[in-house]
Short mmCIF file of C-alpha atoms in Angstrom, two decimals:
data_model
loop_
_atom_site.label_atom_id
_atom_site.label_comp_id
_atom_site.label_asym_id
_atom_site.label_seq_id
_atom_site.Cartn_x
_atom_site.Cartn_y
_atom_site.Cartn_z
CA MET A 1 77.31 22.58 -34.83
CA SER A 2 78.17 25.07 -31.87
CA ASP A 3 78.26 27.95 -34.40
CA ILE A 4 74.69 29.25 -33.68
CA ASN A 5 74.42 31.04 -30.58
CA PHE A 6 71.28 31.47 -28.85
CA LYS A 7 72.25 32.83 -25.64
CA ASN A 8 71.87 36.45 -26.48
CA ASN A 9 69.17 36.16 -28.90
CA THR A 10 66.72 38.95 -28.77
CA GLY A 11 65.11 38.53 -31.98
CA GLU A 12 66.72 41.10 -33.90
CA CYS A 13 67.07 39.18 -36.90
CA ARG A 14 63.51 38.12 -36.87
CA ALA A 15 62.84 40.79 -39.66
CA PHE A 16 65.10 39.04 -41.94
CA MET A 17 63.63 35.63 -41.22
CA ILE A 18 60.16 37.00 -42.04
CA LYS A 19 61.37 38.43 -45.18
CA TYR A 20 62.80 35.11 -46.14
CA MET A 21 59.45 33.44 -45.28
CA ILE A 22 57.45 35.64 -47.46
CA CYS A 23 59.87 35.08 -50.23
CA LEU A 24 59.49 31.35 -49.96
CA ARG A 25 55.75 31.52 -49.95
CA ASP A 26 55.71 33.62 -53.02
CA ASN A 27 58.29 31.59 -55.04
CA ASN A 28 56.49 28.14 -54.49
CA LYS A 29 58.95 27.31 -51.63
CA GLU A 30 61.88 27.32 -53.76
CA THR A 31 65.02 28.22 -51.97
CA SER A 32 66.94 29.05 -55.23
CA GLN A 33 64.81 32.15 -55.55
CA CYS A 34 65.40 33.46 -52.00
CA ARG A 35 69.26 33.07 -51.80
CA HIS A 36 69.46 36.82 -51.31
CA GLU A 37 67.15 36.94 -48.30
CA SER A 38 68.87 33.88 -46.66
CA ARG A 39 72.22 35.56 -47.16
CA ASP A 40 70.99 38.77 -45.57
CA TYR A 41 69.66 36.80 -42.42
CA LEU A 42 72.97 34.96 -42.14
CA GLN A 43 74.79 38.33 -42.28
CA CYS A 44 72.55 39.81 -39.68
CA ARG A 45 73.47 36.99 -37.26
CA MET A 46 77.22 37.39 -38.06
CA ASP A 47 76.92 40.80 -37.12
CA ARG A 48 75.37 40.51 -33.81
CA ASN A 49 77.46 37.72 -32.96
CA LEU A 50 74.90 35.21 -33.01
CA MET A 51 76.75 32.89 -35.48
CA LYS A 52 80.48 32.35 -35.96
CA LYS A 53 81.80 34.59 -38.78
CA GLU A 54 82.39 33.11 -42.30
CA GLU A 55 82.95 34.37 -45.49
CA MET A 56 79.96 34.37 -47.93
CA LYS A 57 81.45 32.18 -50.39
CA LYS A 58 82.30 29.54 -47.92
CA LEU A 59 78.70 29.62 -47.02
CA GLY A 60 77.64 28.86 -50.69
CA PHE A 61 76.72 32.54 -51.80
CA GLY A 62 79.97 32.99 -53.76
CA ASP A 63 78.03 33.84 -56.86
CA LEU A 64 75.86 36.46 -54.92
CA VAL A 65 79.06 38.03 -53.65
CA GLU A 66 80.39 38.43 -57.33
CA GLN A 67 76.93 39.79 -58.47
CA LYS A 68 77.02 42.64 -55.68
CA PHE A 69 80.38 43.35 -56.77
CA GLN A 70 79.57 43.75 -60.31
CA GLU A 71 76.46 45.79 -59.22
CA ASN A 72 78.49 48.29 -57.10
CA SER A 73 81.34 48.68 -59.87
CA MET B 1 89.34 -53.88 -40.79
CA ILE B 2 88.78 -50.02 -40.51
CA PHE B 3 91.76 -47.96 -39.61
CA PRO B 4 90.54 -44.61 -38.45
CA CYS B 5 93.65 -42.68 -38.99
CA GLN B 6 93.94 -43.30 -42.58
CA GLY B 7 92.97 -40.03 -43.56
CA VAL B 8 95.25 -38.19 -41.25
CA LEU B 9 98.34 -39.92 -42.37
CA ARG B 10 97.37 -40.59 -45.87
CA GLY B 11 97.77 -44.21 -45.70
CA PRO B 12 100.67 -46.47 -46.56
CA SER B 13 102.25 -43.97 -48.74
CA LEU B 14 103.96 -42.46 -45.63
CA VAL B 15 105.53 -45.81 -44.97
CA TRP B 16 107.08 -45.71 -48.20
CA LYS B 17 108.37 -42.39 -48.13
CA VAL B 18 110.49 -43.33 -44.96
CA ILE B 19 111.44 -46.46 -46.68
CA LYS B 20 113.37 -44.61 -49.28
CA ILE B 21 116.01 -43.19 -46.87
CA ASN B 22 119.08 -45.18 -47.22
CA ARG B 23 121.27 -44.58 -44.23
CA VAL B 24 121.99 -47.21 -41.95
CA LEU B 25 121.02 -47.34 -38.15
CA PRO B 26 124.12 -46.79 -35.88
CA GLN B 27 125.49 -50.10 -34.73
CA ASP B 28 125.65 -48.90 -30.92
CA VAL B 29 121.85 -48.33 -30.99
CA ILE B 30 121.17 -51.61 -32.41
CA LYS B 31 122.93 -53.40 -29.65
CA GLN B 32 120.94 -51.88 -26.93
CA HIS B 33 117.59 -53.50 -28.16
CA ARG B 34 116.02 -56.62 -27.22
CA ALA B 35 115.29 -59.34 -29.51
CA PRO B 36 112.08 -58.98 -31.41
CA HIS B 37 108.99 -60.49 -30.38
CA PHE B 38 105.54 -60.95 -32.16
CA CYS B 39 102.45 -58.97 -31.05
CA MET B 40 98.93 -58.59 -31.96
CA HIS B 41 97.92 -56.60 -34.77
CA THR B 42 95.15 -54.50 -33.51
CA ARG B 43 96.29 -53.18 -30.16
CA PRO B 44 96.57 -49.38 -29.64
CA ILE B 45 100.18 -48.02 -29.27
CA ASN B 46 99.64 -47.16 -25.61
CA ARG B 47 98.70 -50.55 -24.52
CA LEU B 48 101.55 -52.29 -26.36
CA PRO B 49 103.76 -54.25 -23.95
CA ASN B 50 107.15 -52.96 -23.37
CA ASN B 51 108.87 -55.49 -25.77
CA CYS B 52 106.42 -55.59 -28.20
CA ILE B 53 108.58 -55.34 -31.56
CA HIS B 54 108.33 -57.38 -34.50
CA SER B 55 109.63 -57.31 -38.04
CA SER B 56 106.48 -57.68 -40.00
CA PRO B 57 105.51 -54.72 -42.00
CA CYS B 58 101.90 -55.36 -40.45
CA PHE B 59 103.47 -53.75 -37.19
CA ILE B 60 103.98 -50.41 -39.06
CA LYS B 61 100.64 -50.47 -40.39
CA ASP B 62 99.32 -50.99 -36.80
CA ILE B 63 101.40 -48.05 -35.64
CA LEU B 64 100.30 -45.85 -38.41
CA PHE B 65 96.45 -46.87 -38.12
CA SER B 66 96.10 -46.88 -34.37
CA HIS B 67 92.72 -46.55 -32.82
CA SER B 68 93.65 -43.41 -31.38
CA ILE B 69 94.43 -40.42 -33.49
CA ARG B 70 96.39 -38.68 -30.80
CA ASN B 71 98.77 -41.85 -30.92
CA CYS B 72 98.74 -41.38 -34.88
CA VAL B 73 99.96 -37.91 -34.66
CA SER B 74 102.73 -38.78 -32.16
CA VAL B 75 103.51 -41.61 -34.54
CA ARG B 76 103.92 -39.36 -37.54
CA THR B 77 106.24 -36.92 -35.58
CA THR B 78 108.14 -39.81 -34.41
CA ILE B 79 108.73 -41.22 -37.77
CA PHE B 80 109.86 -37.94 -39.22
CA ASN B 81 112.16 -37.57 -36.25
CA ILE B 82 113.89 -40.75 -37.13
CA ARG B 83 114.35 -40.12 -40.80
CA GLY B 84 118.14 -39.62 -40.31
CA PHE B 85 118.35 -42.89 -39.04
CA SER B 86 116.07 -45.19 -40.93
CA THR B 87 116.71 -47.63 -43.65
CA LEU B 88 114.19 -50.06 -44.83
CA SER B 89 113.80 -52.62 -47.41
CA HIS B 90 111.63 -55.60 -47.53
CA ASN B 91 114.36 -57.54 -49.06
CA LYS B 92 116.81 -56.82 -46.46
CA PRO B 93 115.54 -58.19 -43.06
CA GLN B 94 118.51 -57.13 -40.86
CA PHE B 95 117.89 -53.37 -41.85
CA GLU B 96 114.36 -53.95 -41.38
CA ASN B 97 114.82 -55.00 -37.89
CA HIS B 98 116.83 -52.27 -36.90
CA TRP B 99 114.47 -49.55 -38.08
CA VAL B 100 111.44 -51.18 -36.84
CA ARG B 101 113.16 -51.55 -33.35
CA PHE B 102 114.18 -48.09 -33.44
CA VAL B 103 110.52 -46.95 -34.21
CA GLY B 104 109.29 -49.38 -31.48
CA ILE B 105 111.75 -47.98 -29.02
CA ARG B 106 110.88 -44.14 -29.80
CA LEU B 107 107.17 -44.77 -29.62
CA LEU B 108 107.26 -46.73 -26.30
CA SER B 109 109.82 -44.62 -24.56
CA GLY B 110 107.97 -41.57 -25.75
CA GLY B 111 104.89 -42.28 -23.84
CA LYS B 112 106.02 -39.25 -21.98
CA GLY B 113 106.52 -37.41 -25.29
CA THR B 114 102.82 -37.98 -26.07
CA GLN B 115 101.87 -36.53 -22.71
CA ASP B 116 103.95 -33.30 -23.27
CA ALA B 117 102.40 -33.03 -26.63
CA ILE B 118 98.83 -33.33 -25.16
CA SER B 119 99.64 -30.74 -22.47
CA TYR B 120 101.26 -28.51 -24.94
CA LYS B 121 98.12 -28.69 -27.11
CA ARG B 122 95.90 -27.99 -24.13
CA ARG B 123 98.04 -24.98 -23.18
CA THR B 124 97.94 -23.54 -26.75
CA VAL B 125 94.17 -24.02 -26.86
CA LEU B 126 93.69 -22.44 -23.49
CA THR B 127 95.75 -19.46 -24.66
CA TYR B 128 93.68 -18.86 -27.72
CA ILE B 129 90.65 -19.13 -25.70
CA LEU B 130 91.84 -16.46 -23.26
CA ALA B 131 93.13 -14.32 -26.03
CA GLY B 132 89.76 -14.48 -27.81
CA CYS B 133 88.00 -13.53 -24.63
CA ILE B 134 90.37 -10.61 -24.04
CA PHE B 135 89.73 -9.44 -27.75
CA MET B 136 85.86 -9.51 -27.44
CA VAL B 137 86.02 -7.51 -24.12
CA GLY B 138 88.21 -4.92 -25.77
CA ALA B 139 86.21 -4.72 -28.82
CA SER B 140 82.95 -3.99 -26.84
CA TYR B 141 84.68 -0.98 -25.22
CA ALA B 142 86.18 -0.10 -28.57
CA GLY B 143 82.75 -0.31 -30.10
CA VAL B 144 81.62 3.07 -28.97
CA PRO B 145 83.85 5.45 -30.54
CA LEU B 146 84.39 3.31 -33.56
CA TYR B 147 80.57 3.23 -34.05
CA ARG B 148 80.35 6.88 -33.86
CA MET B 149 83.10 7.32 -36.43
CA PHE B 150 81.44 4.77 -38.70
CA CYS B 151 78.25 6.68 -38.48
CA GLN B 152 79.42 9.90 -39.40
CA ALA B 153 81.30 8.57 -42.26
CA THR B 154 78.90 6.59 -43.98
CA GLY B 155 75.60 8.39 -42.94
CA LEU B 156 74.09 5.03 -41.76
CA GLY B 157 70.84 5.18 -39.67
CA GLY B 158 70.02 8.71 -40.86
CA GLN B 159 72.95 10.60 -39.64
CA ALA B 160 73.70 13.53 -41.72
CA GLY B 161 77.12 13.95 -42.91
CA LEU B 162 79.06 16.05 -40.40
CA GLU B 163 80.54 19.36 -41.14
CA THR B 164 83.73 19.54 -39.48
CA LYS B 165 84.98 23.00 -39.23
CA GLY B 166 86.83 24.12 -42.42
CA HIS B 167 87.07 20.63 -43.79
CA LYS B 168 84.32 20.96 -46.45
CA THR B 169 84.07 24.65 -46.90
CA SER B 170 86.15 24.29 -49.87
CA LYS B 171 83.47 21.82 -51.35
CA ILE B 172 80.85 24.48 -50.70
CA GLU B 173 82.66 27.05 -52.60
CA THR B 174 83.35 24.68 -55.76
CA MET B 175 80.37 22.51 -55.74
CA GLN B 176 77.89 22.86 -58.83
CA LYS B 177 74.27 22.72 -58.61
CA VAL B 178 72.32 20.12 -60.18
CA GLU B 179 69.42 22.00 -61.73
CA ASP B 180 67.40 19.19 -63.09
CA ARG B 181 66.88 17.62 -59.74
CA VAL B 182 64.41 19.54 -57.43
CA ILE B 183 64.13 17.80 -53.98
CA LYS B 184 61.28 18.47 -51.61
CA VAL B 185 62.58 18.58 -47.95
CA MET B 186 59.79 18.27 -45.43
CA PHE B 187 60.27 19.32 -41.76
CA ASN B 188 59.08 17.83 -38.79
CA ALA B 189 59.17 18.70 -35.30
CA ASP B 190 58.82 16.61 -32.06
CA VAL B 191 59.16 17.10 -28.46
CA SER B 192 59.78 14.42 -25.81
CA ALA B 193 56.83 13.48 -23.78
CA SER B 194 58.03 15.39 -20.55
CA MET B 195 59.19 18.34 -22.48
CA ARG B 196 56.94 21.47 -22.25
CA TRP B 197 58.32 23.55 -25.07
CA ASN B 198 56.21 24.37 -28.06
CA PHE B 199 58.37 23.30 -30.91
CA LYS B 200 57.49 23.68 -34.73
CA PRO B 201 58.87 24.30 -37.93
CA GLN B 202 58.14 27.65 -39.80
CA GLN B 203 57.82 25.96 -43.17
CA HIS B 204 56.19 22.60 -43.86
CA GLU B 205 58.38 22.04 -46.80
CA ILE B 206 60.80 23.52 -49.27
CA GLN B 207 62.18 22.96 -52.87
CA VAL B 208 65.96 22.44 -52.89
CA ILE B 209 68.35 21.89 -55.63
CA PRO B 210 71.35 19.66 -54.78
CA GLY B 211 74.58 21.72 -54.69
CA GLU B 212 72.87 24.83 -53.33
CA THR B 213 72.83 26.04 -49.81
CA ALA B 214 69.45 26.58 -48.19
CA LEU B 215 67.97 27.96 -45.08
CA ALA B 216 65.01 26.80 -43.02
CA PHE B 217 63.75 27.70 -39.51
CA TYR B 218 62.23 26.17 -36.50
CA THR B 219 60.56 28.17 -33.60
CA ALA B 220 60.91 27.17 -30.07
CA THR B 221 58.66 28.60 -27.20
CA ASN B 222 58.89 28.12 -23.68
CA PRO B 223 55.20 28.74 -22.25
CA THR B 224 55.88 27.69 -18.59
CA ASP B 225 57.02 30.00 -15.83
CA LYS B 226 60.46 28.31 -15.36
CA PRO B 227 63.49 28.14 -17.49
CA ILE B 228 63.75 24.95 -19.29
CA VAL B 229 66.91 23.60 -21.05
CA GLY B 230 66.60 21.24 -24.29
CA ILE B 231 68.72 19.22 -26.26
CA SER B 232 67.93 18.48 -29.67
CA THR B 233 68.64 15.57 -31.99
CA TYR B 234 67.80 15.10 -35.52
CA ASN B 235 67.08 12.21 -38.21
CA ILE B 236 67.00 12.00 -41.84
CA LEU B 237 64.84 9.92 -43.91
CA PRO B 238 65.43 7.78 -46.06
CA PHE B 239 68.43 6.55 -44.60
CA GLU B 240 70.46 6.57 -47.67
CA ALA B 241 69.92 10.11 -48.23
CA GLY B 242 71.48 11.05 -44.97
CA GLN B 243 74.91 10.88 -46.10
CA TYR B 244 74.34 13.66 -48.73
CA PHE B 245 72.49 15.93 -46.28
CA ASN B 246 75.24 18.37 -44.97
CA LYS B 247 74.37 20.73 -42.21
CA ILE B 248 76.57 23.82 -42.18
CA GLN B 249 74.79 25.59 -39.23
CA CYS B 250 72.37 24.09 -36.97
CA PHE B 251 71.38 24.07 -33.29
CA CYS B 252 71.70 20.29 -32.77
CA PHE B 253 73.32 18.45 -29.74
CA GLU B 254 73.90 21.47 -27.75
CA GLU B 255 72.07 22.66 -24.86
CA GLN B 256 69.42 25.33 -25.52
CA ARG B 257 68.07 27.34 -22.65
CA LEU B 258 64.65 29.01 -22.95
CA ASN B 259 63.63 31.51 -20.15
CA PRO B 260 59.92 31.60 -19.15
CA HIS B 261 57.77 32.76 -21.96
CA GLU B 262 60.71 33.08 -24.42
CA GLN B 263 60.65 32.42 -28.18
CA VAL B 264 63.52 31.77 -30.28
CA ASP B 265 64.03 31.07 -33.96
CA MET B 266 66.25 28.31 -34.92
CA PRO B 267 67.73 28.19 -38.29
CA VAL B 268 69.12 25.21 -40.07
CA PHE B 269 71.52 25.97 -42.75
CA PHE B 270 72.39 23.02 -44.91
CA TYR B 271 73.02 21.79 -48.51
CA ILE B 272 72.50 18.51 -50.18
CA ASP B 273 75.57 17.03 -52.02
CA PRO B 274 75.40 17.21 -55.76
CA ASP B 275 76.58 13.39 -55.86
CA TYR B 276 73.11 12.83 -54.62
CA ALA B 277 72.07 12.94 -58.31
CA GLU B 278 74.34 10.09 -59.11
CA ASP B 279 73.35 7.77 -56.48
CA PRO B 280 71.30 5.04 -58.40
CA LYS B 281 69.67 4.22 -55.01
CA LEU B 282 68.02 7.51 -54.76
CA GLU B 283 67.20 8.00 -58.30
CA ASN B 284 63.37 8.04 -57.49
CA VAL B 285 63.93 9.66 -54.06
CA ASN B 286 62.74 13.32 -54.32
CA THR B 287 61.40 13.88 -50.72
CA ILE B 288 63.71 13.96 -47.71
CA PHE B 289 62.22 14.10 -44.23
CA LEU B 290 64.21 16.18 -41.68
CA SER B 291 62.72 15.53 -38.18
CA TYR B 292 63.98 17.18 -35.01
CA THR B 293 63.26 16.16 -31.55
CA PHE B 294 63.73 18.14 -28.43
CA PHE B 295 64.59 16.52 -25.06
CA GLU B 296 64.66 18.22 -21.51
CA ALA B 297 68.15 18.44 -20.22
CA LYS B 298 69.34 18.60 -16.73
CA GLU B 299 71.36 21.78 -16.03
CA GLY B 300 75.05 21.59 -17.11
CA LEU B 301 74.57 18.31 -18.86
CA ASN B 302 77.71 17.75 -21.20
CA LEU B 303 76.96 15.53 -24.20
CA PRO B 304 79.77 14.26 -26.06
CA LEU B 305 79.42 15.97 -29.44
CA PRO B 306 79.91 13.75 -32.55
CA GLY B 307 83.27 14.45 -34.19
#
């Protein structure tokens, strides 16, 4: 539970949060449609050391990782 | 005549068991005894006169069915103690005398024996009571960590299942989503009376599928001119759903410090266990309430974290 760090929070990931909230509003609040946005938000937090780093597939985004891999290749 | 010990000693059959043993009383023991006398049928053992021994079978019955249960118990043990020496038959009076004499002497000289038995029993009871008291005191101290472990394991009382580090990440990787159940999660935010933060959820509700991770946000603002430290706690309703609600990342139980006029977004990253769809108690439960409450904390407060 101590994985989220608010001490140095300067609101940098707020943009990602807003994107996620817009996505939710547009998709009838269904989170399954907004998984890309939530992954982006968590990635932002991890990059800025506001959250403990975890692999994406351990956070339940395994299928998105595979998708990205397929898109890139 | 009513014999109160009848139940304890199962009646006259006990006498007959003793009678079946056929060894003869040693001669030197016989010589030490006095001649038998007659005595009254209904006197309790501890008030028998010293030489009250007689050869009637009624005496045996009196011994067995004495007024005092305590005496009956001591009689029973005594009779078993003398099994090696008894021999009895109603058709052989000389042996009957010997046996009865021996019983009488054992009983009468064993007045001290019954006292020992009583004090032994008292000591045993006292020991048991003392042990019980110590156990209760120990259990009340042990109750705190045990209760905490129990709540985490079973999710009783609305505690969400705890995500221990690395313990369930394998489950997240492999779990399958249950597409036909859509669960609405509604969010509630509260502050305690003395807490001056503005705390609210960013979304009123979201639709979640069990087996899929989901993100939600709360926002907290400190409108005052002084820094305030808060600690949050949460609850899940209904209680049975709590054990399926697993939080991967959240902001609970830890101090959060907000400087004057600062605002933070607090994410809650969670998933609902796919086993939710298989719980019969939750068959008709399609709405879950997640409620956070913030309390003001003193600087440097160290809460024992669950798990």
